[in-house]
Tab-separated table of C-alpha atoms in Angstrom:
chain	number	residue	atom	x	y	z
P	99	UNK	CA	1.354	65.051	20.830
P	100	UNK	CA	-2.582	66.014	20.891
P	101	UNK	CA	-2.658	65.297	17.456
P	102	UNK	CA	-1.447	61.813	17.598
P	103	UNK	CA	-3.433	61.225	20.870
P	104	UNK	CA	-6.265	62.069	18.702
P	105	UNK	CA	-5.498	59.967	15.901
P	106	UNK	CA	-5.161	56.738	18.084
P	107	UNK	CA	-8.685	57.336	19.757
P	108	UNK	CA	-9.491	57.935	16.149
P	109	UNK	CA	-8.158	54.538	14.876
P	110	UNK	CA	-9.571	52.886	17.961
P	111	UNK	CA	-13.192	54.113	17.411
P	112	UNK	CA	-12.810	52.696	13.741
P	113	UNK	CA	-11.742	49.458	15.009
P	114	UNK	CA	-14.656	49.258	17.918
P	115	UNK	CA	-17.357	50.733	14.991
P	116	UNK	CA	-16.033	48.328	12.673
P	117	UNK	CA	-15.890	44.962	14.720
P	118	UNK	CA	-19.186	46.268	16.298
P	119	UNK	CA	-20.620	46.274	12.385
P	120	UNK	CA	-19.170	42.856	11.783
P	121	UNK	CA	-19.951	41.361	14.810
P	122	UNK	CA	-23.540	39.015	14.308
P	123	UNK	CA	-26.472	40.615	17.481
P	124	UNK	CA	-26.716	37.154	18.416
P	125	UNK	CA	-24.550	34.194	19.140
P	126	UNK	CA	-25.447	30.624	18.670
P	127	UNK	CA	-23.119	27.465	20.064
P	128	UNK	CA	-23.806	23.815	19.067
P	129	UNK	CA	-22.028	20.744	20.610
P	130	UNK	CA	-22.682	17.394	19.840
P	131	UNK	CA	-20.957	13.635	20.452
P	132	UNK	CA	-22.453	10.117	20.717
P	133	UNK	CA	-21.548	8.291	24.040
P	134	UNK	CA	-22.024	4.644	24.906
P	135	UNK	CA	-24.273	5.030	27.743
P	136	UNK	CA	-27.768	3.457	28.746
P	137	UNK	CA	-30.142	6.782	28.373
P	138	UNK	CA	-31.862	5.316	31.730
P	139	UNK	CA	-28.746	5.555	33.604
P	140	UNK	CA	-27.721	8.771	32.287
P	141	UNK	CA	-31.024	10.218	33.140
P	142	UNK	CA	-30.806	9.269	36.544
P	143	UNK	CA	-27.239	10.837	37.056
P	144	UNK	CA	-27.487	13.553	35.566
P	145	UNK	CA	-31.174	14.382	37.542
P	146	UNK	CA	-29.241	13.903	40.815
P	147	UNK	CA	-27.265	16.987	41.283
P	148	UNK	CA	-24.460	15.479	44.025
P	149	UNK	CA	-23.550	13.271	41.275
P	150	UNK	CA	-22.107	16.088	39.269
P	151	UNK	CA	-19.364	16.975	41.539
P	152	UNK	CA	-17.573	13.334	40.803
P	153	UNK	CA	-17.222	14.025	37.405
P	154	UNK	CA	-17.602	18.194	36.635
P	155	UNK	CA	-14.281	19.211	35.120
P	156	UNK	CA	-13.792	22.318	37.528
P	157	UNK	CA	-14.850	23.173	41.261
P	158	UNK	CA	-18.125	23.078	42.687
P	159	UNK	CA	-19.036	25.216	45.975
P	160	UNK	CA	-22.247	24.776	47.837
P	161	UNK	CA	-23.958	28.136	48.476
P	162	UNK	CA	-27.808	28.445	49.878
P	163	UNK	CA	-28.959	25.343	49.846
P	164	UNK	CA	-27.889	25.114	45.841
P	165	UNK	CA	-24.772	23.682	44.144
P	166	UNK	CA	-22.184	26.246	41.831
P	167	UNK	CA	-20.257	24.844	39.218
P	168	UNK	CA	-17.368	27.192	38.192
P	169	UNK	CA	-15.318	26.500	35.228
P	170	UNK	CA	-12.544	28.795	33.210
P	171	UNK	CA	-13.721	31.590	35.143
P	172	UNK	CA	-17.493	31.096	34.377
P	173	UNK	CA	-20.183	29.981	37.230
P	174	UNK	CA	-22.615	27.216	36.772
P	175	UNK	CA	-26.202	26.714	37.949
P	176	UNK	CA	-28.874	23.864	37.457
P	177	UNK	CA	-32.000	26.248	36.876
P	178	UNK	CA	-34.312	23.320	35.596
P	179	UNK	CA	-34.059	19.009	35.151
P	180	UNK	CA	-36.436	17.433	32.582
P	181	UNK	CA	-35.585	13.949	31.220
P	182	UNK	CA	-33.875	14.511	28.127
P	183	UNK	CA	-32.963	18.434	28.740
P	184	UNK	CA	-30.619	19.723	31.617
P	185	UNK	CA	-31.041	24.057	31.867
P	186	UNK	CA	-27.827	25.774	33.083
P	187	UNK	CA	-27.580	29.536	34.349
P	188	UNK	CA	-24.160	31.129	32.827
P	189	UNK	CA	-22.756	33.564	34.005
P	190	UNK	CA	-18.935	35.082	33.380
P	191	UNK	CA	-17.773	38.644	33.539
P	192	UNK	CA	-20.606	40.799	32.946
P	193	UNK	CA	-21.929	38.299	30.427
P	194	UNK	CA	-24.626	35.850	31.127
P	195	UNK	CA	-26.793	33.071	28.894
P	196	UNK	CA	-28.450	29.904	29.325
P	197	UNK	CA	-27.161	26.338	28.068
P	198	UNK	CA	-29.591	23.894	27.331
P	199	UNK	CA	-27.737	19.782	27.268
P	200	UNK	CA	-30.037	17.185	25.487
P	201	UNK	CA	-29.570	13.723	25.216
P	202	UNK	CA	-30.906	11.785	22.733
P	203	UNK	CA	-31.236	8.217	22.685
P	204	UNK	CA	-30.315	6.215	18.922
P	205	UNK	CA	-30.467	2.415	20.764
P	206	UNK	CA	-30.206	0.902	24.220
P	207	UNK	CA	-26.755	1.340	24.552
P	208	UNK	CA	-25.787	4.604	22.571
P	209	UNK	CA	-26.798	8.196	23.353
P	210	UNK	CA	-26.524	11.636	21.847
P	211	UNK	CA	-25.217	13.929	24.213
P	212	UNK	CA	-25.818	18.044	22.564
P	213	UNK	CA	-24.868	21.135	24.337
P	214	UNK	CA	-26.967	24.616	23.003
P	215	UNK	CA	-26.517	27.990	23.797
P	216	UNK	CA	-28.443	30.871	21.773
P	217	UNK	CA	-28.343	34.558	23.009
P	218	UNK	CA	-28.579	37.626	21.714
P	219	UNK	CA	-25.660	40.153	22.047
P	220	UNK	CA	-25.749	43.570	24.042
P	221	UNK	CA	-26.085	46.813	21.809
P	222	UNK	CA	-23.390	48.474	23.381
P	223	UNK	CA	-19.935	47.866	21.248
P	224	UNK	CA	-17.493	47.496	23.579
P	225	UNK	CA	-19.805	45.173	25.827
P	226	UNK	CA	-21.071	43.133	22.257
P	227	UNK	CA	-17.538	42.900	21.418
P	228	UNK	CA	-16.750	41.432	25.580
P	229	UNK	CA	-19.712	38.917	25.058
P	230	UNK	CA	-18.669	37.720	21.786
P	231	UNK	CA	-15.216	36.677	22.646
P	232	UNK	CA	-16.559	35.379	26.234
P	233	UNK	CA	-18.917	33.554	24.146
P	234	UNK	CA	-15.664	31.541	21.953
P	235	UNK	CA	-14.501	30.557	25.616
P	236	UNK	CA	-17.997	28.981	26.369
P	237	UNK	CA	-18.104	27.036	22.909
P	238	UNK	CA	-14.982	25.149	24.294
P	239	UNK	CA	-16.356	24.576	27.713
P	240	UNK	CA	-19.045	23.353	26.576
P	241	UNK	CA	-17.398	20.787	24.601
P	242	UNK	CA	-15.659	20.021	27.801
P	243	UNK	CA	-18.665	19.570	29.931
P	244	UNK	CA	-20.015	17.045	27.188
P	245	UNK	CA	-16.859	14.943	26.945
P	246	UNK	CA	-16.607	14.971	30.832
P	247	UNK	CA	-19.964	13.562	31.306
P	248	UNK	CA	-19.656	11.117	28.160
P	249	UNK	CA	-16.444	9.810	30.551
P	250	UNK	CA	-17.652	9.580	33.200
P	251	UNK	CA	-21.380	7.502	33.201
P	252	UNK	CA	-19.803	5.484	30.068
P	253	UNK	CA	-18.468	3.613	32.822
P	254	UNK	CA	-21.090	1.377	34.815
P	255	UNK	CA	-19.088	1.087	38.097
P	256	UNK	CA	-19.329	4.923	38.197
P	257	UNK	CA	-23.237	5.091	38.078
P	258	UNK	CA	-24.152	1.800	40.090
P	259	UNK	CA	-21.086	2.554	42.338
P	260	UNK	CA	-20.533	-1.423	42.393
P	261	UNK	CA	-18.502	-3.399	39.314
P	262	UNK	CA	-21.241	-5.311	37.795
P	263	UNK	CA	-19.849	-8.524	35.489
P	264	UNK	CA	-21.185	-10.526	32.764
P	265	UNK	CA	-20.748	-14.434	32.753
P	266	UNK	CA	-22.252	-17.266	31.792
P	267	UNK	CA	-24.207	-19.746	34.441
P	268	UNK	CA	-22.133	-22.981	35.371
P	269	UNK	CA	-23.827	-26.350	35.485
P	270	UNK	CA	-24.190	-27.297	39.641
P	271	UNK	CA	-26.191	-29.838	41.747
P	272	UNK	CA	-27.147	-28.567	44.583
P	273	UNK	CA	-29.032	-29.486	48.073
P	274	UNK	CA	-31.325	-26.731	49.337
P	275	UNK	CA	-33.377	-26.330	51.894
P	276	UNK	CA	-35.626	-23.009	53.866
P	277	UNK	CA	-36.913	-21.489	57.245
P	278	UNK	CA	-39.357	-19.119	58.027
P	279	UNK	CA	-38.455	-16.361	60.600
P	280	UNK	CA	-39.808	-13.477	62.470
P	281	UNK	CA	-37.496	-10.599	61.166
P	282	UNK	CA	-34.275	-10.788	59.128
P	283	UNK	CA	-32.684	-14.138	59.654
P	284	UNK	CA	-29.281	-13.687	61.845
P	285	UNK	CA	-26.336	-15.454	60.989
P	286	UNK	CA	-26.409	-18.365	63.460
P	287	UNK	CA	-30.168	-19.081	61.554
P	288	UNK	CA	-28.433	-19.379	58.576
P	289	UNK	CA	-25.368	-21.344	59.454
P	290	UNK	CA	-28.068	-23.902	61.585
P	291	UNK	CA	-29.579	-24.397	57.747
P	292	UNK	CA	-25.956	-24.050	55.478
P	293	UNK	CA	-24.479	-27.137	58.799
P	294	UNK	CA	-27.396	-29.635	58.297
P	295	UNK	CA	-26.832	-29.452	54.404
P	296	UNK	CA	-22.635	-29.686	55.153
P	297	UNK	CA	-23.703	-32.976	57.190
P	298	UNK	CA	-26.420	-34.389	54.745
P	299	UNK	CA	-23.684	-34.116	52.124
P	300	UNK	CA	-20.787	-35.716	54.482
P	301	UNK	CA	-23.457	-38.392	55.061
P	302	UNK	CA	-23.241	-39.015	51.114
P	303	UNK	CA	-19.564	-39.006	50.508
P	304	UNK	CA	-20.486	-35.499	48.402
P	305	UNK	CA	-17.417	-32.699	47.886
P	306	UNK	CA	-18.823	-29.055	48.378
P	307	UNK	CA	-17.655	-27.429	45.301
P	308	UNK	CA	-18.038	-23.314	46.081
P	309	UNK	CA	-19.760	-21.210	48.935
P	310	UNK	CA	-22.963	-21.392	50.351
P	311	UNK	CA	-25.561	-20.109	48.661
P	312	UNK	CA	-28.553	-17.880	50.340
P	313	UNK	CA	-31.332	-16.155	49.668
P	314	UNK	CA	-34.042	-14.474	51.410
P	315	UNK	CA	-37.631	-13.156	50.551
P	316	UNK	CA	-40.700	-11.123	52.333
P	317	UNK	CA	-43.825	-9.926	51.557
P	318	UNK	CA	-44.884	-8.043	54.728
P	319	UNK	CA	-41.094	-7.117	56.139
P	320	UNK	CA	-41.819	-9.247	59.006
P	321	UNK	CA	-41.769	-13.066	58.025
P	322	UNK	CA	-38.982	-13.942	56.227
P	323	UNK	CA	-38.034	-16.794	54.009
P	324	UNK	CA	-34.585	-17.745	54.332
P	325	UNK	CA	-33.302	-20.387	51.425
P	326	UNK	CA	-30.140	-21.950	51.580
P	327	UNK	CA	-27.948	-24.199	48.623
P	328	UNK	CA	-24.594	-25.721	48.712
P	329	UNK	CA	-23.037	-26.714	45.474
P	330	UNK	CA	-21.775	-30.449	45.052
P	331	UNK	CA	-19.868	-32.176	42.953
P	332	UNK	CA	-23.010	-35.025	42.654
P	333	UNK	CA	-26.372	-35.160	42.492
P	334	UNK	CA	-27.732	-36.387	45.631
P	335	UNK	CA	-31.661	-37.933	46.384
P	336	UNK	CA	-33.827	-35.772	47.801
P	337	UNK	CA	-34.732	-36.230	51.991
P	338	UNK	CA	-37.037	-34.819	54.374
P	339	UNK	CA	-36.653	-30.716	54.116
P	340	UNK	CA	-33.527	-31.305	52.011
P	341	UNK	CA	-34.292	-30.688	48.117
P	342	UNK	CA	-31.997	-31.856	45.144
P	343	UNK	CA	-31.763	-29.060	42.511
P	344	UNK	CA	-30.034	-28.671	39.220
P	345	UNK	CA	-28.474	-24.784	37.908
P	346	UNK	CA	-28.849	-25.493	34.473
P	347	UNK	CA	-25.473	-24.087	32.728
P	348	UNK	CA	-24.658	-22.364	29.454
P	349	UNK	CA	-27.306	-19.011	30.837
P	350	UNK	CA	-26.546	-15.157	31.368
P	351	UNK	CA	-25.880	-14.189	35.090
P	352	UNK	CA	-24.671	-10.904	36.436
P	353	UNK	CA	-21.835	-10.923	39.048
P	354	UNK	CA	-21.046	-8.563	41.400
P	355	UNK	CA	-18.779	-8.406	44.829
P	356	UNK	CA	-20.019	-6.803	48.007
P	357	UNK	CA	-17.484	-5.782	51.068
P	358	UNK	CA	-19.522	-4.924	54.062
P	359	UNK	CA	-22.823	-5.978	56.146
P	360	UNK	CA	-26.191	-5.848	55.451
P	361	UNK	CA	-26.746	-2.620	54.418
P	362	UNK	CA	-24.041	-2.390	51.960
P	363	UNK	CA	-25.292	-5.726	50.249
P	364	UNK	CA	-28.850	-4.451	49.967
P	365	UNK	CA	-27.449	-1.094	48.067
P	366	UNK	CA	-25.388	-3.603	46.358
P	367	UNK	CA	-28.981	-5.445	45.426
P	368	UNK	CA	-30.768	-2.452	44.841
P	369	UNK	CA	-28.063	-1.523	42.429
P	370	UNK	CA	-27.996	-4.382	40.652
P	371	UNK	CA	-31.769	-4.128	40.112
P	372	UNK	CA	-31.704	-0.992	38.853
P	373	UNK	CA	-29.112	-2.410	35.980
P	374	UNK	CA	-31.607	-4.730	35.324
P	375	UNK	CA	-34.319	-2.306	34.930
P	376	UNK	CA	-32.092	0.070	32.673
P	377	UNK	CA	-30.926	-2.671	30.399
P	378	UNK	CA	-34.504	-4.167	30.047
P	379	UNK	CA	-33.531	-7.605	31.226
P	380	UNK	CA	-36.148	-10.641	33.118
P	381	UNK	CA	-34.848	-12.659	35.338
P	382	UNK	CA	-35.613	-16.253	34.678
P	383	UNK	CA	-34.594	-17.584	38.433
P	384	UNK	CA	-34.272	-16.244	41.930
P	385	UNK	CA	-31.177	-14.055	43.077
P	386	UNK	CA	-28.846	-15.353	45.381
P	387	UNK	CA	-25.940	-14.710	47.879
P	388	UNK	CA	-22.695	-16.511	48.038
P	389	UNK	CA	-21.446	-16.436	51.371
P	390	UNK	CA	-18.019	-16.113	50.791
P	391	UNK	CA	-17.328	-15.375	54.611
P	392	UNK	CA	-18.117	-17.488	57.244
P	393	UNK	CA	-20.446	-15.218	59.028
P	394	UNK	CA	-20.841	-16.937	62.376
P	395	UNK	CA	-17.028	-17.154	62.776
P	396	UNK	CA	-16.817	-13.590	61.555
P	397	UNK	CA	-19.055	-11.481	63.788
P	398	UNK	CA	-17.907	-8.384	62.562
P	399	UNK	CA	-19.898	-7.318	59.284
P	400	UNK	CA	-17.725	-4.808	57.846
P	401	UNK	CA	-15.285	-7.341	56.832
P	402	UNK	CA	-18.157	-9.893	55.020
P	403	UNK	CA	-17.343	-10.389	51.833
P	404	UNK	CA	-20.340	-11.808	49.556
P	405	UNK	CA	-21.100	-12.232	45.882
P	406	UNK	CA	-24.373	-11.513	44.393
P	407	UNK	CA	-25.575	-13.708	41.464
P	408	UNK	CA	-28.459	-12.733	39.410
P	409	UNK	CA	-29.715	-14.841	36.302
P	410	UNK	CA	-30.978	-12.717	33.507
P	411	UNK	CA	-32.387	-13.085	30.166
């Protein structure tokens, strides 16, 4: 019985000396894949850690003042954010490495998204041998990690948190006409502007033809310029403060949908600015609102609904 006690720890010791001897001292994982993402807009999601938790593939716990990612049993830390290199702290077991995630960009629209992790292995065998196989589990979470983030900011209404559409300018006449005011014009403002233009176009047997149109400007955050439009189905003459003006069709314009009051359609704005930005557009034209709900005859904000038209080039 000793003797074949001894013979297993024998044959054991070969196996540990000999997948000790075979074993490389240092381990080196490579990930790559190409997304279709705007390098701008992956930058700025992946440099703000609370957007992680919408997309990381595992659980996330907040612990002293810092975020942990955990994943197939290893734990997660952003250690350092530049802006084409995001530093992780790995740890699993008794095992722990850095993983360095590059992204690379080959045009305005496509990205190279890399995952690296180089370490060298302990000297002890039976620890080498626990980091080595810890480090095949790692290869594949990496490649994970890389295909969850090439999901997730692929898609624009993840990163601007608003769906932002592509279409094509229609050709409208329009009346306009403006105000000055001390602070943010309130709805009954408005509507006093949007009502003369609804009676100047009564006046001249003209249809309206979609929602009011607004838009509003400062310099100082005190006065305020408050323009109003209303589409028609004619071109009417010019009176007084009431301007003719002509949206010349066939151009690019970026659409998006905003439920909520004025603080949800400046995000909205703000959003939409930052897509122009990342995507290196100019716009040619002012912004505008369309004032899908009546505002006066729906005091209560949260349930405005208003489209925001930009005109790009």
């Amino acid at each position: 019985m000793i003797k074949w006690l001894a013979w297993i720890i024998a044959c054991l010791l070969v196996i540990i000396i000999c997948l000790y001897l075979f074993l490389p001292g240092n381990i080196s994982i490579d990930r790559k894949l190409d997304a279709t993402i705007n390098l701008k807009t992956l930058q700025r999601g992946l440099l703000d850690e609370n957007t992680w938790k919408q997309w990381w593939p595992g659980k996330t716990v907040d612990a002293n003042g810092s975020t942990l990612f955990e994943y197939n049993g290893s734990i997660y830390s952003i250690s350092d954010k530049q802006l084409s290199t995001i530093t992780l702290s790995v740890k699993k077991d008794n095992f722990s490495t850095t993983a360095a995630i590059n992204f690379i960009p080959r045009d305005e629209i496509h990205v190279i998204i890399s995952g690296h992790i180089n370490e060298d292995l302990p000297a002890l065998p039976v620890s080498r041998i626990r980091a080595y196989l810890n480090s095949k589990t790692l290869s594949n979470d990496l490649g994970d990690i890389l295909e969850r983030i090439r999901q997730f900011y692929s898609n624009n209404d993840h990163i601007y948190g608003i769906h932002i559409e592509k279409a094509l300018v229609r050709d409208s006449s329009l009346i306009s006409t403006s105000g000055i005011s001390k602070g943010y014009p309130n709805p009954p403002f408005i509507y006093k502007m949007i009502n003369d233009l609804k009676a100047y176009a009564l006046l001249h047997q003209a249809k309206q033809t979609d929602y009011p149109m607004l838009n509003v400007y400062t310099q100082d955050s005190i006065n305020f310029l408050t323009r109003v439009a209303l589409p028609l189905d004619k071109k009417l003459p010019s009176s007084g403060k009431i301007e003719y003006k002509w949206m010349l069709g066939g151009g690019n314009i970026l659409v998006t949908e905003v439920k909520g009051g004025p603080g949800k359609i400046n995000e909205a704005i703000h959003q939409v600015e930052n897509y122009i930005t990342d995507y290196n557009r100019t716009p040619p034209a002012i912004s505008f609102q369309s004032l899908v709900t009546d505002r006066v005859k729906e005091p209560d904000s949260t349930k405005w609904i208003t489209k925001l038209y930009y005109p790009v080039m």
